[in-house]
PDB file of C-alpha atoms in Angstrom:
ATOM      1  CA  UNK A   1       0.100   0.057   0.003  1.00  0.00           C
ATOM      2  CA  UNK A   2       1.379   3.452  -0.943  1.00  0.00           C
ATOM      3  CA  UNK A   3       0.829   6.753   0.668  1.00  0.00           C
ATOM      4  CA  UNK A   4      -2.061   7.521  -1.790  1.00  0.00           C
ATOM      5  CA  UNK A   5      -3.822   4.262  -0.892  1.00  0.00           C
ATOM      6  CA  UNK A   6      -3.337   4.885   2.740  1.00  0.00           C
ATOM      7  CA  UNK A   7      -4.820   8.416   2.471  1.00  0.00           C
ATOM      8  CA  UNK A   8      -7.804   6.946   0.759  1.00  0.00           C
ATOM      9  CA  UNK A   9      -8.420   4.402   3.444  1.00  0.00           C
ATOM     10  CA  UNK A  10      -8.055   6.955   6.074  1.00  0.00           C
ATOM     11  CA  UNK A  11     -10.536   9.179   4.434  1.00  0.00           C
ATOM     12  CA  UNK A  12     -12.975   6.300   4.113  1.00  0.00           C
ATOM     13  CA  UNK A  13     -12.693   5.529   7.671  1.00  0.00           C
ATOM     14  CA  UNK A  14     -13.158   8.978   8.963  1.00  0.00           C
ATOM     15  CA  UNK A  15     -16.264   9.333   6.741  1.00  0.00           C
ATOM     16  CA  UNK A  16     -17.649   6.116   8.115  1.00  0.00           C
ATOM     17  CA  UNK A  17     -16.923   7.191  11.664  1.00  0.00           C
ATOM     18  CA  UNK A  18     -18.721  10.557  10.898  1.00  0.00           C
ATOM     19  CA  UNK A  19     -21.889   8.765   9.509  1.00  0.00           C
ATOM     20  CA  UNK A  20     -22.014   6.318  12.524  1.00  0.00           C
ATOM     21  CA  UNK A  21     -21.525   9.205  15.005  1.00  0.00           C
ATOM     22  CA  UNK A  22     -24.380  11.305  13.495  1.00  0.00           C
ATOM     23  CA  UNK A  23     -26.600   8.209  13.228  1.00  0.00           C
ATOM     24  CA  UNK A  24     -26.093   7.381  16.866  1.00  0.00           C
ATOM     25  CA  UNK A  25     -26.588  10.973  17.896  1.00  0.00           C
ATOM     26  CA  UNK A  26     -29.810  10.979  16.101  1.00  0.00           C
ATOM     27  CA  UNK A  27     -30.798   7.798  17.846  1.00  0.00           C
ATOM     28  CA  UNK A  28     -30.183   9.278  21.277  1.00  0.00           C
ATOM     29  CA  UNK A  29     -32.038  12.366  20.527  1.00  0.00           C
ATOM     30  CA  UNK A  30     -35.129  10.813  18.847  1.00  0.00           C
ATOM     31  CA  UNK A  31     -35.304   7.644  20.953  1.00  0.00           C
ATOM     32  CA  UNK A  32     -33.619   8.387  24.332  1.00  0.00           C
ATOM     33  CA  UNK A  33     -34.770   5.059  25.616  1.00  0.00           C
ATOM     34  CA  UNK A  34     -32.125   3.481  23.210  1.00  0.00           C
ATOM     35  CA  UNK A  35     -29.313   5.398  25.179  1.00  0.00           C
ATOM     36  CA  UNK A  36     -28.533   2.379  27.239  1.00  0.00           C
ATOM     37  CA  UNK A  37     -28.317   0.054  24.275  1.00  0.00           C
ATOM     38  CA  UNK A  38     -25.702   2.462  22.629  1.00  0.00           C
ATOM     39  CA  UNK A  39     -23.711   2.688  25.852  1.00  0.00           C
ATOM     40  CA  UNK A  40     -23.630  -1.013  26.009  1.00  0.00           C
ATOM     41  CA  UNK A  41     -22.579  -1.199  22.323  1.00  0.00           C
ATOM     42  CA  UNK A  42     -19.536   0.922  23.225  1.00  0.00           C
ATOM     43  CA  UNK A  43     -18.729  -1.301  26.162  1.00  0.00           C
ATOM     44  CA  UNK A  44     -19.042  -4.507  24.010  1.00  0.00           C
ATOM     45  CA  UNK A  45     -16.822  -2.939  21.381  1.00  0.00           C
ATOM     46  CA  UNK A  46     -14.097  -2.202  23.993  1.00  0.00           C
ATOM     47  CA  UNK A  47     -14.390  -5.797  25.333  1.00  0.00           C
ATOM     48  CA  UNK A  48     -14.112  -7.372  21.979  1.00  0.00           C
ATOM     49  CA  UNK A  49     -11.034  -5.318  21.070  1.00  0.00           C
ATOM     50  CA  UNK A  50      -9.443  -6.011  24.460  1.00  0.00           C
ATOM     51  CA  UNK A  51     -10.350  -9.829  23.953  1.00  0.00           C
ATOM     52  CA  UNK A  52      -8.679  -9.871  20.527  1.00  0.00           C
ATOM     53  CA  UNK A  53      -5.652  -8.001  21.835  1.00  0.00           C
ATOM     54  CA  UNK A  54      -5.283 -10.708  24.613  1.00  0.00           C
ATOM     55  CA  UNK A  55      -5.585 -13.596  22.182  1.00  0.00           C
ATOM     56  CA  UNK A  56      -2.882 -12.015  20.183  1.00  0.00           C
ATOM     57  CA  UNK A  57      -0.699 -12.212  23.403  1.00  0.00           C
ATOM     58  CA  UNK A  58      -0.516  -8.432  23.505  1.00  0.00           C
ATOM     59  CA  UNK A  59       1.779  -8.715  20.336  1.00  0.00           C
ATOM     60  CA  UNK A  60       0.583  -5.597  18.611  1.00  0.00           C
ATOM     61  CA  UNK A  61       3.774  -3.881  17.059  1.00  0.00           C
ATOM     62  CA  UNK A  62       1.582  -1.321  15.295  1.00  0.00           C
ATOM     63  CA  UNK A  63      -0.492  -0.542  18.417  1.00  0.00           C
ATOM     64  CA  UNK A  64      -3.724  -1.316  16.355  1.00  0.00           C
ATOM     65  CA  UNK A  65      -5.565  -2.626  19.433  1.00  0.00           C
ATOM     66  CA  UNK A  66      -4.678   0.520  21.502  1.00  0.00           C
ATOM     67  CA  UNK A  67      -5.656   2.605  18.389  1.00  0.00           C
ATOM     68  CA  UNK A  68      -8.965   0.860  18.070  1.00  0.00           C
ATOM     69  CA  UNK A  69      -9.812   1.549  21.614  1.00  0.00           C
ATOM     70  CA  UNK A  70      -8.923   5.187  21.128  1.00  0.00           C
ATOM     71  CA  UNK A  71     -11.191   5.340  18.321  1.00  0.00           C
ATOM     72  CA  UNK A  72     -14.065   3.689  20.145  1.00  0.00           C
ATOM     73  CA  UNK A  73     -13.538   6.124  23.078  1.00  0.00           C
ATOM     74  CA  UNK A  74     -13.547   9.044  20.775  1.00  0.00           C
ATOM     75  CA  UNK A  75     -16.755   7.787  19.085  1.00  0.00           C
ATOM     76  CA  UNK A  76     -18.398   7.391  22.475  1.00  0.00           C
ATOM     77  CA  UNK A  77     -17.410  10.883  23.382  1.00  0.00           C
ATOM     78  CA  UNK A  78     -18.786  12.103  20.168  1.00  0.00           C
ATOM     79  CA  UNK A  79     -22.120  10.373  20.858  1.00  0.00           C
ATOM     80  CA  UNK A  80     -22.643  10.310  24.633  1.00  0.00           C
ATOM     81  CA  UNK A  81     -22.522  13.872  25.965  1.00  0.00           C
ATOM     82  CA  UNK A  82     -23.774  12.959  29.351  1.00  0.00           C
ATOM     83  CA  UNK A  83     -22.526   9.660  30.767  1.00  0.00           C
ATOM     84  CA  UNK A  84     -25.372   9.624  33.289  1.00  0.00           C
ATOM     85  CA  UNK A  85     -27.653   8.297  30.395  1.00  0.00           C
ATOM     86  CA  UNK A  86     -25.460   5.160  30.709  1.00  0.00           C
ATOM     87  CA  UNK A  87     -25.696   4.398  34.344  1.00  0.00           C
ATOM     88  CA  UNK A  88     -22.796   2.411  35.723  1.00  0.00           C
ATOM     89  CA  UNK A  89     -20.574   0.793  33.151  1.00  0.00           C
ATOM     90  CA  UNK A  90     -21.040  -2.890  33.203  1.00  0.00           C
ATOM     91  CA  UNK A  91     -17.642  -3.711  32.042  1.00  0.00           C
ATOM     92  CA  UNK A  92     -18.851  -6.987  30.554  1.00  0.00           C
ATOM     93  CA  UNK A  93     -19.787  -7.920  27.225  1.00  0.00           C
ATOM     94  CA  UNK A  94     -23.622  -7.890  26.970  1.00  0.00           C
ATOM     95  CA  UNK A  95     -23.818  -6.794  30.598  1.00  0.00           C
ATOM     96  CA  UNK A  96     -27.403  -5.502  30.472  1.00  0.00           C
ATOM     97  CA  UNK A  97     -30.104  -7.967  31.132  1.00  0.00           C
TER      98      UNK A  97
END
């Protein structure tokens, strides 16, 4: 992959993140009862990435797992303006019952 290809991939990823953030913001605004579901989805995503990193024996020379966690947290911050809508973080995949 050359620099041009990498720039295209980065642009596509940023565009997808923007669309997802906008969609989730609208969900929270128009269906506030869905807020806990979105909060749980971000928690699940963090758990999935952490699990993948652990299965890789933390061998992540490019820091992709840490980068993915950073992106998840940035997206969460872009969607969830008030953490009170989430209640306590469950810390477990699918922690809501």
